[in-house]
Every structure is written in structure tokens, then in C-alpha cells.
Amino acid sequence: MGYDDVIKYLGDFGRYQKQIYFLLCLPAISCAFHKLAGVFLLARPDFRCVLPFENDSENQTRFENFNKTLWSLAYPYDQITDTYQVCEYYDVDYNDGYLNGNSIATPVSNETKSCEHFVYDQSVYKSSAVTEWNMVCSRQLLSATSDSLFMVGVLLGSIVFGQLSDRYGRKPIFFASLVIQVVFGVLAGVAPEYFTYTISRMIVGATTSGVFLVAYVIAMEMVGSSYRLFAGVACQMFFSVGFMLTAGFAYFIRDWRWLQIALTLPGLLFMCYHWIIPESARWLLSKGRKDEAIVVIEKAAQVNNVTIPQEVYENLIDESAEKKNDSEANKSEKAAAASVFDLLRYPNLRRKTLIIFFDWFVNSGVYYGLSWNTNNLGGNVLLNFMISGAVEIPAYILLLLTLNRWGRRTILCGCMLVAGVALLLTIIVPASLNWLIILFAMIGKLAITASYGTIYIFSAEQFPTVVRNVGLGAASMVARIGGILAPYLNLLGQIWRPLPLIICGALAFLGGLLSLMLPETLNKPMPETIEDGERFGKRRNANDLSETGEELTSMVAGGQQANGKAK
């Protein structure tokens, strides 16, 4: 008898599970703070060169006190982008005669010099890491690289903390991640230079996996199967709440250092969880620690006001001991069976796997690309960011209402196609209708959020049981690559504002079309073996239907033998 049998007595989502689940969802808010903070920490406001004649007085180097005539006298004009090229200025003598006597506002020379000092518009951001370390013009890649390395940290954290939590337990890794997150979050806020800031942020990115994903696992392992869809989606809503609250912090705190510290300190509140949150009983049983598991189960039964028969505990103990004895014997066999190469060896399984990997890459890249692109949309950047987080709530509600009715493939394809069309429509919107560009961008964000939530479930149901964890792990790594590239994609918005939206739209539309080739999994038995995975969703002609399946069995057996030799 396993923990799922205990759930029958405790209840799928009893009072105790609800209390712990709610507490474990709250850290998702602080993780959203860190993942989305880069929009404001690395904000790039409007800027221009500090011209030679402005060096004498700081009062003369205010961005807003620069009239239109001076712009045309000092900076080259680019007719393609309809902007002044503020990374260089005309190399002329900026005397009073030149500045005041030329009513035509035409420079006397086309020679230019690169800027060394800059002045920034402080109407929205008092300061940011970009303005403090002048990460503009030839140094603009530094800001994108910082955000990209943050996502590298998220990737590394999902690998490291995931393995540590499986080995040492969910609870100790959750609190270790939390402590590291607070320490390096504060360090990022007081960093004296770019390198310290970026490395600190990368470590914080790694801890978001240790905090959010481990808390998510604890919560999901204590919920019954009938509530797992609701619990998984509702947890993501807390992340969306943190998304919106980040804009609130940025509204009241305009200095980037204090903003970084303010977004980090709420993590201290979760330290008290040490006396409240239990270790996962499911994990304890998997490790043969039956006495500790029973303590957790009995406390849950007491809060839920239910009684668990003694024979359930006895059977649970016997099973855990048996699992502990058998684990070493089966370890090598399971390791040999679980290989990502098994997903790529056979034609139908390979086709499905590559499409799933592409969908993960697109969903992650487009999601973070749109989330971090709000500064490029024009209008009120804080309002844009707030709306971008708010549209995620109806996206998740859509999943709760439709995912078990309309099917996984229908929702995934439909949402990706809607996102693609909405974002591609920004090509035809004139610049004067900026509100319409924002509207299409938000429709795209809503749709890609829904598809991102679907791909988790859809992928788990596509991969065979023997390689399911390996497949999901590989898909998650591919998704992180999309997140790592997203900051560089948004950098293209400085060349042409709609360009990031167009690229995201094209990728989402292509992903939606390719997903039509995947089989529906709703109410279908999940494939157990590699052979099942190869057969599932495979289109057969008349000749194929006459096959006995012996060839496929032989092919799979031969492939596994070759795989064993390769290892």
C-alpha cells in the first residue's frame, strides 16, 4: 500500500493539505519578484550624449532641458528609424555662435565622435543598473547578458537543486535555497560593479528553482490525483500575483538598488516555515524513513479530523521496507532504460519528441520575451507591465475550465496559433495606434501563458513511463535555452520596436502548426514502454495494419541493447 492509498483516508485536498498548499504557494510570489525584476533593474530610459559645452555645469546636463534645435545641431538623424543617433555627436565647435546663430539648425560638419558620457531621462526611473554603469550604445549587450546569465542560473538551479532535493529531502533544500536567495539578493543590491551584480543575480536565479520548484513538488506530492490539475494551475497564479506586485514595488521605489533589496527581503518571512512545513511524506516513504512519514501522516489526519486504520500503517511500512530493499537491485536496470536517446532513436517517437522540445523552447522564449519587452511597447511602462501580469490570471482560468474538456492538443495548438496571429498583426498597426500594438501584445501574452501551462501536462502524457522524467528534464533544459536567448531578442526592439513581437509571433505560429502533428492524450492511456511510445499516435496505412508488431519489438530490443553497449 502506497501513499496514494493513504490519500483515500486523508482526503484528496483536506484542510491540512489546503493550509500547507497555500503556504507553499506564497514563495512563488517572491520568485516572480526576482525573475521579473530585471525589467526595472536593467531599465534603459531615454538618453543622449553629454556634449562638450555641457561639461562645465551639471545643471546643463539635464535630459529634459534639451530643445529640438539642439538635437538637430548635435546628433545625426536616422530617417529609417526616425530617431536621432544619440551614441555619437557632430564633431564641431559648440560655441555660442553655432548654438544660437543657426536658425536653420544644420550642422557645419558631418564628422562625428563617439559618446563618452551620457545623461538619462529620470522621469520614470531615478536610476537603474544601466544608467549607473552606462550600459548603452557599445555596452548595451552587457544588460542583455546579465538577464541571460540570470536564466542560465535558473537552468543550473533546476538541475542542481532538483537532484539535491531528491537525495537529501525537499525541506532542507527549500530552506538552503531560501537563505542563499536572500543573501545574494541583498548582495546584488549593494554590488559595487557589474560583475558582482551579474554573478549575484545568476545565483539568485538558481535559487528560484530551489525555492519555487521544490515548494511546488512538496505541495503536489501531498494532493490527491483529482485535485492535481487545480493545484498545479493555481500555484502558477501566485507567480502571476508576484508579477503584478513587482510593478507596484517599482512604482514606489525608483532607485534600482533599493528596489532589488526590497524585492529580496520578503524572503525572510518564509524562514518561519521551518516550524510549519513538513517534509514530504511521499519522499520519506521512498527513502524507507517510515517512522517520520507516519508522524507527518498522523498530523494531517488529526487536522483533517479523520482516522487512518492501523492496518494501513502496517501495509505502508511493509511496502516502504520492500521498496528500500529492491531499490538497489533495480537501480542499474532503470538507469539503462532512462535515456533521452531512446526518445530520438525511433521515427514516430523522435518526431513527437522534437516537436515537444521545440514547443518548450518557443513557449519559454516567447513568455519571457513578452514579459521583459514591456519597456519597448511605448506608453506607460509600469501599466504595461501590470497588464502583462494580469492577463495571466484569465489564461490559467481558461486552462481549469477547458483542459479536461477540449483536450490538451486543442488548447496547446489553439493558444499558440492565437498568440502567433496576435503578435504578427503588430506589423500592420501604424505607430500612431500604439494602444493597439499593446492590445495585440497582451493577447499574445495571455495565449502563450495558457499554452505554456498546457505543455507541462501534455508532455508528461506523451513520453513513455520509462523515460518520462528524462524527457521532461530534457524538455525543461530546452525551455531554459529559450529564456536565455530572450534578453537578446528584446534588444532588437531598440532597432525597430515591433521586431521582438514579430519574431515571437512567427515562432508561436510555427509551433502551433507543428503541434497539430501530436496525438491527443486526453482520456488516453499513457504509454508505458518505448514500444508503446513509438506506436502511440502513429499513422498506419493498410500494409502497416497487417503487421504483427514483431519488427517494432525487435527494433526496440535491438536499440536498447545497442544503447546498453554505448554506455
XYZ file of C-alpha atoms in Angstrom:
567
model
C 0.000 0.000 0.000
C 1.452 3.337 -1.060
C 0.873 6.986 -0.156
C -1.896 7.253 -2.770
C -3.836 4.714 -0.700
C -3.346 6.876 2.390
C -4.799 9.825 0.482
C -8.083 7.917 0.266
C -8.405 8.254 4.049
C -6.896 11.738 4.399
C -8.895 13.182 1.516
C -7.535 14.440 -1.791
C -7.462 18.056 -0.614
C -8.327 18.153 3.064
C -7.952 21.018 5.495
C -4.340 20.178 6.303
C -3.346 19.958 2.626
C -5.072 23.259 1.894
C -3.205 25.053 4.668
C 0.231 23.724 3.671
C -0.524 24.179 -0.028
C -1.399 27.855 0.461
C 1.767 28.499 2.471
C 3.892 26.774 -0.160
C 2.344 28.827 -2.964
C 3.387 32.122 -1.362
C 7.117 31.699 -2.191
C 6.091 31.741 -5.861
C 5.386 35.446 -5.377
C 8.930 36.216 -4.218
C 10.379 34.089 -7.031
C 8.352 36.154 -9.502
C 9.923 39.268 -7.964
C 13.392 38.024 -8.840
C 12.546 36.655 -12.282
C 10.812 39.823 -13.441
C 12.853 42.430 -11.564
C 15.326 42.743 -14.436
C 12.770 44.788 -16.361
C 13.267 47.596 -13.839
C 16.751 46.873 -12.513
C 18.127 46.998 -16.062
C 15.696 49.553 -17.422
C 17.123 51.665 -20.245
C 15.470 55.107 -20.189
C 15.854 57.635 -22.983
C 19.361 59.057 -23.044
C 21.737 61.244 -25.023
C 25.397 62.273 -25.050
C 26.777 64.851 -22.710
C 28.118 67.378 -25.192
C 31.459 69.212 -24.746
C 29.888 72.517 -23.770
C 27.822 70.802 -21.042
C 30.800 69.555 -19.042
C 31.162 72.840 -17.197
C 27.968 72.594 -15.192
C 25.886 69.656 -14.010
C 22.772 71.804 -14.279
C 23.219 71.946 -18.037
C 23.174 68.162 -18.433
C 19.513 67.549 -17.764
C 17.820 65.400 -20.378
C 14.555 67.318 -20.467
C 16.193 70.760 -20.924
C 17.377 69.994 -24.435
C 15.336 71.653 -27.163
C 14.577 70.372 -30.651
C 17.049 72.706 -32.343
C 19.918 71.432 -30.215
C 19.003 67.827 -31.051
C 19.362 68.520 -34.777
C 22.585 70.502 -34.270
C 24.259 67.875 -32.098
C 23.105 64.404 -33.166
C 22.866 62.649 -36.561
C 19.340 61.825 -37.677
C 18.400 58.359 -38.964
C 15.483 58.570 -41.400
C 14.931 54.790 -41.359
C 14.262 54.572 -37.629
C 13.030 58.174 -37.357
C 15.297 58.794 -34.373
C 18.444 60.698 -33.502
C 21.590 58.592 -33.176
C 22.487 59.514 -29.621
C 25.547 57.270 -29.364
C 27.582 59.826 -31.312
C 27.527 63.565 -31.889
C 28.746 66.004 -34.527
C 32.389 66.913 -34.088
C 32.036 70.692 -34.266
C 32.883 73.709 -32.152
C 29.880 74.141 -29.881
C 30.321 77.872 -29.385
C 27.551 80.376 -28.813
C 27.523 81.334 -32.487
C 26.938 77.757 -33.578
C 24.319 77.034 -30.936
C 22.378 80.296 -31.163
C 23.066 81.763 -34.583
C 21.998 78.934 -36.863
C 18.256 79.268 -37.326
C 18.212 76.553 -39.985
C 19.634 74.108 -37.443
C 22.037 72.490 -39.884
C 25.405 71.183 -38.647
C 28.505 72.605 -40.300
C 30.196 69.181 -40.442
C 29.185 65.551 -40.920
C 32.114 64.261 -38.876
C 31.053 62.580 -35.630
C 32.605 61.440 -32.380
C 31.545 58.578 -30.112
C 29.992 59.466 -26.783
C 31.927 59.068 -23.552
C 29.388 60.413 -21.066
C 25.605 60.242 -21.045
C 22.609 61.939 -19.493
C 19.408 59.980 -18.821
C 15.725 60.771 -18.609
C 14.750 60.391 -14.930
C 11.021 60.976 -15.341
C 10.261 57.231 -14.925
C 13.398 55.710 -13.369
C 15.526 57.642 -10.920
C 18.322 55.157 -11.562
C 18.956 51.671 -12.906
C 22.000 49.454 -13.287
C 22.068 50.548 -16.929
C 22.278 54.235 -16.082
C 24.777 53.722 -13.254
C 27.220 51.692 -15.355
C 26.370 53.271 -18.730
C 25.276 50.019 -20.391
C 24.183 51.745 -23.577
C 25.488 52.062 -27.134
C 28.588 49.867 -27.464
C 27.946 48.446 -23.964
C 24.273 47.615 -24.432
C 24.976 43.884 -24.744
C 26.024 43.893 -21.094
C 22.458 44.423 -19.883
C 21.088 41.618 -22.080
C 23.930 39.342 -20.969
C 23.102 39.992 -17.318
C 19.491 38.905 -17.815
C 20.642 35.972 -19.920
C 23.021 34.772 -17.199
C 20.166 35.016 -14.710
C 18.324 32.431 -16.832
C 21.497 30.341 -17.000
C 21.296 30.315 -13.210
C 17.682 29.151 -13.395
C 18.789 26.290 -15.656
C 21.642 25.250 -13.374
C 19.442 25.574 -10.303
C 16.766 23.281 -11.719
C 19.423 20.618 -12.249
C 21.378 21.039 -9.010
C 18.564 21.707 -6.548
C 16.315 19.118 -8.186
C 18.888 16.386 -7.655
C 19.710 17.580 -4.143
C 16.043 17.573 -3.139
C 15.657 14.005 -4.406
C 18.700 12.947 -2.412
C 18.557 14.960 0.824
C 14.875 15.838 1.025
C 12.553 18.624 -0.079
C 12.525 20.619 3.145
C 16.280 21.153 3.777
C 16.915 22.127 0.155
C 13.983 24.553 0.215
C 15.421 26.409 3.216
C 19.002 26.273 1.962
C 17.829 27.834 -1.310
C 15.878 30.463 0.581
C 18.875 31.535 2.664
C 21.126 31.722 -0.404
C 18.477 33.711 -2.249
C 18.206 36.341 0.478
C 21.975 36.683 0.919
C 22.809 37.064 -2.755
C 19.679 39.121 -3.423
C 20.913 41.741 -0.965
C 24.449 41.439 -2.353
C 23.130 42.224 -5.843
C 21.561 45.385 -4.432
C 24.837 46.642 -2.938
C 27.135 45.363 -5.716
C 29.857 47.945 -6.465
C 30.270 46.935 -10.109
C 28.711 44.974 -12.965
C 30.490 41.645 -12.432
C 29.449 41.252 -8.779
C 25.892 42.272 -9.637
C 25.586 39.797 -12.513
C 27.071 36.825 -10.635
C 24.847 37.556 -7.631
C 21.782 37.722 -9.843
C 22.759 34.462 -11.525
C 22.950 32.735 -8.135
C 19.571 34.228 -7.217
C 18.230 32.803 -10.488
C 19.472 29.363 -9.460
C 17.741 29.642 -6.079
C 14.369 30.402 -7.682
C 14.417 26.764 -8.804
C 15.317 25.600 -5.320
C 12.584 27.702 -3.708
C 9.715 27.597 -6.185
C 10.138 24.165 -7.778
C 10.870 22.359 -4.507
C 7.908 24.042 -2.797
C 5.782 23.127 -5.812
C 6.860 19.487 -5.549
C 6.057 19.313 -1.817
C 2.623 20.782 -2.474
C 1.839 18.454 -5.375
C 3.060 15.342 -3.536
C 0.511 15.819 -0.776
C -2.508 16.442 -3.056
C -4.723 13.677 -4.425
C -4.934 12.956 -8.144
C -8.374 14.549 -8.579
C -7.027 17.941 -7.458
C -3.598 17.925 -9.119
C -4.686 19.904 -12.170
C -6.255 22.592 -9.994
C -3.323 22.649 -7.580
C -0.742 22.883 -10.359
C -2.516 25.716 -12.182
C -3.474 27.652 -9.043
C 0.163 27.662 -7.918
C 1.082 29.411 -11.154
C -1.473 32.116 -10.359
C 0.555 33.081 -7.293
C 3.505 33.638 -9.612
C 1.275 35.971 -11.656
C 0.354 37.867 -8.487
C 4.064 38.355 -7.831
C 4.407 39.519 -11.434
C 1.905 42.326 -10.838
C 3.253 43.235 -7.408
C 6.694 43.788 -8.940
C 5.247 46.748 -10.811
C 3.896 48.095 -7.515
C 7.339 47.957 -5.933
C 8.846 49.656 -8.989
C 6.224 52.424 -8.829
C 7.138 53.429 -5.280
C 10.863 52.621 -5.376
C 12.585 54.343 -8.299
C 16.182 53.605 -7.249
C 17.301 50.204 -8.540
C 19.455 49.287 -5.529
C 16.677 49.821 -3.002
C 14.265 48.061 -5.351
C 16.476 44.961 -5.501
C 16.765 44.868 -1.709
C 13.039 45.488 -1.208
C 12.164 42.600 -3.543
C 14.566 40.305 -1.670
C 13.618 40.946 1.969
C 10.145 39.298 1.803
C 12.070 36.021 1.566
C 12.888 36.418 5.259
C 9.219 35.856 6.095
C 9.403 32.303 4.783
C 12.103 31.351 7.270
C 9.358 30.701 9.825
C 8.160 27.854 7.600
C 10.848 25.703 9.211
C 8.464 25.012 12.110
C 5.341 24.712 9.945
C 6.082 22.967 6.637
C 6.616 19.191 6.921
C 8.909 17.026 4.873
C 7.131 15.266 2.003
C 5.684 12.018 3.350
C 5.872 10.580 -0.144
C 9.630 11.281 -0.279
C 10.163 9.879 3.238
C 8.478 6.635 2.241
C 10.559 6.403 -0.920
C 13.659 6.557 1.290
C 12.377 3.970 3.769
C 12.026 6.529 6.594
C 8.671 5.099 7.662
C 8.542 6.456 11.217
C 8.968 10.064 10.082
C 6.411 9.574 7.306
C 3.855 8.235 9.777
C 4.333 11.297 12.013
C 3.510 13.582 9.064
C 0.517 11.464 8.049
C -0.875 11.342 11.598
C -0.649 15.113 11.935
C -2.504 15.543 8.656
C -5.149 13.061 9.802
C -5.594 14.965 13.079
C -6.105 18.329 11.322
C -8.436 16.740 8.752
C -10.346 15.068 11.610
C -10.091 11.593 10.097
C -8.849 8.264 11.395
C -6.496 6.023 9.449
C -6.791 2.297 10.267
C -3.736 0.671 11.826
C -3.539 -1.924 9.059
C -2.925 0.907 6.571
C 0.203 1.890 8.507
C 1.309 -1.731 8.691
C 0.923 -2.258 4.955
C 2.589 1.082 4.328
C 5.557 0.043 6.441
C 5.887 -3.286 4.679
C 5.793 -1.626 1.285
C 8.355 1.021 2.185
C 10.730 -1.613 3.523
C 10.263 -3.668 0.378
C 10.942 -0.660 -1.799
C 14.075 0.109 0.160
C 15.393 -3.427 -0.313
C 14.522 -3.578 -4.002
C 15.773 -0.113 -4.952
C 19.435 -1.058 -5.277
C 18.633 -4.160 -7.333
C 16.547 -2.178 -9.800
C 18.790 0.896 -9.908
C 21.053 -0.171 -12.757
C 18.160 -1.543 -14.815
C 16.176 1.703 -14.504
C 19.207 3.820 -15.326
C 19.776 1.828 -18.503
C 16.142 2.272 -19.527
C 16.015 6.023 -18.883
C 17.906 7.745 -21.670
C 16.972 10.717 -23.782
C 18.486 8.899 -26.757
C 15.641 6.390 -26.546
C 13.293 9.244 -27.434
C 15.298 10.066 -30.557
C 16.055 6.551 -31.836
C 12.680 5.622 -33.376
C 10.936 7.669 -36.099
C 7.496 8.371 -34.618
C 8.813 8.914 -31.096
C 11.598 11.117 -32.468
C 9.135 13.268 -34.418
C 6.943 13.802 -31.358
C 9.927 14.474 -29.096
C 11.440 17.107 -31.383
C 8.091 18.881 -31.721
C 7.665 18.872 -27.940
C 11.196 20.218 -27.469
C 10.502 22.991 -29.986
C 7.236 23.860 -28.231
C 9.049 24.152 -24.898
C 11.701 26.362 -26.472
C 9.087 28.614 -28.071
C 6.797 28.852 -25.045
C 9.632 29.778 -22.696
C 11.298 32.189 -25.120
C 8.056 33.931 -26.073
C 6.751 34.053 -22.490
C 9.867 35.720 -21.098
C 10.389 37.712 -24.277
C 6.955 39.310 -23.896
C 7.293 39.679 -20.116
C 10.598 41.548 -20.445
C 9.563 43.542 -23.527
C 7.127 45.895 -21.803
C 9.647 48.771 -21.845
C 9.708 48.604 -25.653
C 5.933 48.806 -26.116
C 5.683 52.547 -25.523
C 3.148 54.302 -23.333
C 3.168 53.832 -19.554
C 5.770 51.108 -18.915
C 4.514 50.324 -15.404
C 0.931 49.954 -16.617
C 2.086 47.741 -19.492
C 3.949 45.524 -17.058
C 0.987 45.312 -14.692
C -1.370 44.311 -17.510
C 1.152 41.763 -18.764
C 0.962 40.031 -15.393
C -2.801 40.438 -15.015
C -3.640 38.684 -18.300
C -2.053 35.513 -16.929
C -4.918 35.022 -14.467
C -7.642 34.529 -17.135
C -5.170 32.339 -19.043
C -4.936 29.937 -16.109
C -8.686 30.062 -15.513
C -9.120 29.083 -19.170
C -6.970 26.002 -18.534
C -9.014 24.973 -15.491
C -12.258 25.221 -17.459
C -11.192 23.655 -20.751
C -8.144 21.414 -20.408
C -10.123 18.345 -19.343
C -12.971 19.107 -21.761
C -11.464 20.200 -25.057
C -8.235 18.236 -24.877
C -4.563 19.103 -24.480
C -3.689 19.358 -28.183
C -6.639 21.632 -28.932
C -5.647 24.076 -26.197
C -1.921 23.963 -26.976
C -2.316 24.444 -30.739
C -5.142 26.944 -30.440
C -3.348 29.141 -27.912
C -0.041 29.112 -29.796
C -1.795 29.999 -33.059
C -3.740 32.817 -31.384
C -0.523 34.148 -29.853
C 1.213 33.962 -33.218
C -1.540 35.747 -35.110
C -1.946 38.477 -32.479
C 1.772 39.245 -32.387
C 2.171 39.134 -36.171
C -0.688 41.610 -36.581
C 1.513 44.270 -34.983
C 3.267 44.523 -38.376
C 0.277 46.276 -39.932
C -0.547 48.549 -36.988
C 0.605 52.143 -37.591
C 2.897 53.652 -34.957
C 0.224 56.248 -34.134
C -2.039 53.484 -32.769
C 0.303 52.404 -30.012
C -2.593 51.236 -27.834
C -3.480 48.658 -30.488
C 0.083 47.317 -30.512
C -0.125 46.940 -26.729
C -3.511 45.196 -27.055
C -2.165 42.637 -29.530
C 0.916 42.092 -27.361
C -1.266 41.384 -24.321
C -3.484 38.981 -26.268
C -0.315 37.206 -27.295
C 0.859 37.113 -23.670
C -2.452 35.662 -22.466
C -2.420 32.953 -25.137
C 1.240 31.966 -24.666
C 0.719 31.750 -20.897
C -2.122 29.279 -21.448
C -0.068 27.199 -23.883
C 2.931 27.246 -21.517
C 0.727 25.855 -18.756
C -0.564 23.148 -21.102
C 2.794 21.928 -22.367
C 3.746 20.608 -18.914
C 0.795 18.217 -18.759
C 0.785 17.389 -22.471
C 4.473 16.445 -22.476
C 4.159 14.197 -19.425
C 1.358 12.315 -21.142
C 3.312 11.944 -24.400
C 6.548 10.482 -23.026
C 6.640 6.764 -22.111
C 6.826 5.996 -18.400
C 10.323 4.503 -18.603
C 11.745 7.800 -19.896
C 9.171 10.302 -18.648
C 11.397 12.046 -16.089
C 14.301 12.092 -18.516
C 12.104 13.509 -21.272
C 10.624 16.235 -19.093
C 14.079 17.137 -17.790
C 15.448 17.450 -21.322
C 12.411 19.488 -22.416
C 12.865 21.810 -19.443
C 16.512 22.360 -20.386
C 15.494 23.244 -23.953
C 12.959 25.690 -22.499
C 15.689 27.404 -20.484
C 17.626 27.972 -23.699
C 14.643 29.961 -24.943
C 14.697 32.010 -21.752
C 18.452 32.569 -22.052
C 18.039 33.957 -25.589
C 15.002 36.126 -24.759
C 17.004 39.157 -23.486
C 18.929 39.342 -26.754
C 15.657 39.134 -28.665
C 14.319 42.140 -26.787
C 17.482 44.045 -27.631
C 16.231 44.038 -31.223
C 13.390 46.297 -30.100
C 15.893 49.147 -29.957
C 16.394 48.737 -33.705
C 12.687 48.500 -34.534
C 10.087 48.419 -31.779
C 7.755 45.710 -33.245
C 10.635 43.362 -34.201
C 10.634 41.257 -30.980
C 6.850 40.861 -31.244
C 7.100 39.748 -34.864
C 9.783 37.147 -34.139
C 7.839 35.842 -31.153
C 4.683 35.700 -33.252
C 6.355 33.759 -36.056
C 7.800 31.213 -33.621
C 4.490 30.780 -31.781
C 2.553 30.344 -35.028
C 5.018 27.755 -36.323
C 4.916 25.894 -33.009
C 1.106 25.832 -33.117
C 1.092 24.339 -36.603
C 3.672 21.689 -35.747
C 1.727 20.718 -32.617
C -1.146 19.555 -34.827
C 1.063 16.567 -35.622
C 0.996 15.413 -31.993
C -1.639 12.874 -30.872
C -4.310 13.862 -28.370
C -3.737 12.423 -24.881
C -6.975 13.313 -23.079
C -8.615 10.163 -21.709
C -5.963 8.035 -23.414
C -3.760 5.561 -21.523
C -0.243 6.905 -21.152
C 2.458 4.908 -22.951
C 4.471 2.739 -20.584
C 7.295 1.348 -22.732
C 9.377 2.623 -25.623
C 7.318 0.367 -27.884
C 4.098 1.967 -26.625
C 5.549 5.411 -27.214
C 6.516 4.548 -30.789
C 3.054 3.174 -31.556
C 1.104 5.953 -29.826
C -0.224 8.382 -32.428
C 1.487 6.639 -35.322
C -0.415 6.853 -38.594
C -0.704 3.491 -40.334
C -1.679 2.519 -43.852
C -3.261 -0.762 -44.931
C 0.071 -2.559 -45.081
C 1.058 -1.259 -41.642
C -2.171 -2.608 -40.141
C -1.284 -6.114 -41.280
C 1.986 -6.064 -39.349
C 2.115 -8.133 -36.195
C 4.389 -5.713 -34.392
C 7.249 -8.183 -34.264
C 9.504 -5.875 -36.289
C 8.939 -2.987 -33.925
C 9.547 -5.181 -30.876
C 12.759 -6.426 -32.439
C 13.821 -2.877 -33.343
C 13.233 -1.600 -29.818
C 15.018 -4.559 -28.246
C 17.960 -4.100 -30.584
C 18.057 -0.387 -29.898
C 18.095 -0.934 -26.137
C 20.899 -3.464 -26.493
C 22.924 -1.005 -28.559
C 22.202 1.703 -26.022
C 23.495 -0.523 -23.226
C 26.702 -1.191 -25.134
C 27.208 2.517 -25.807
C 27.036 3.279 -22.089
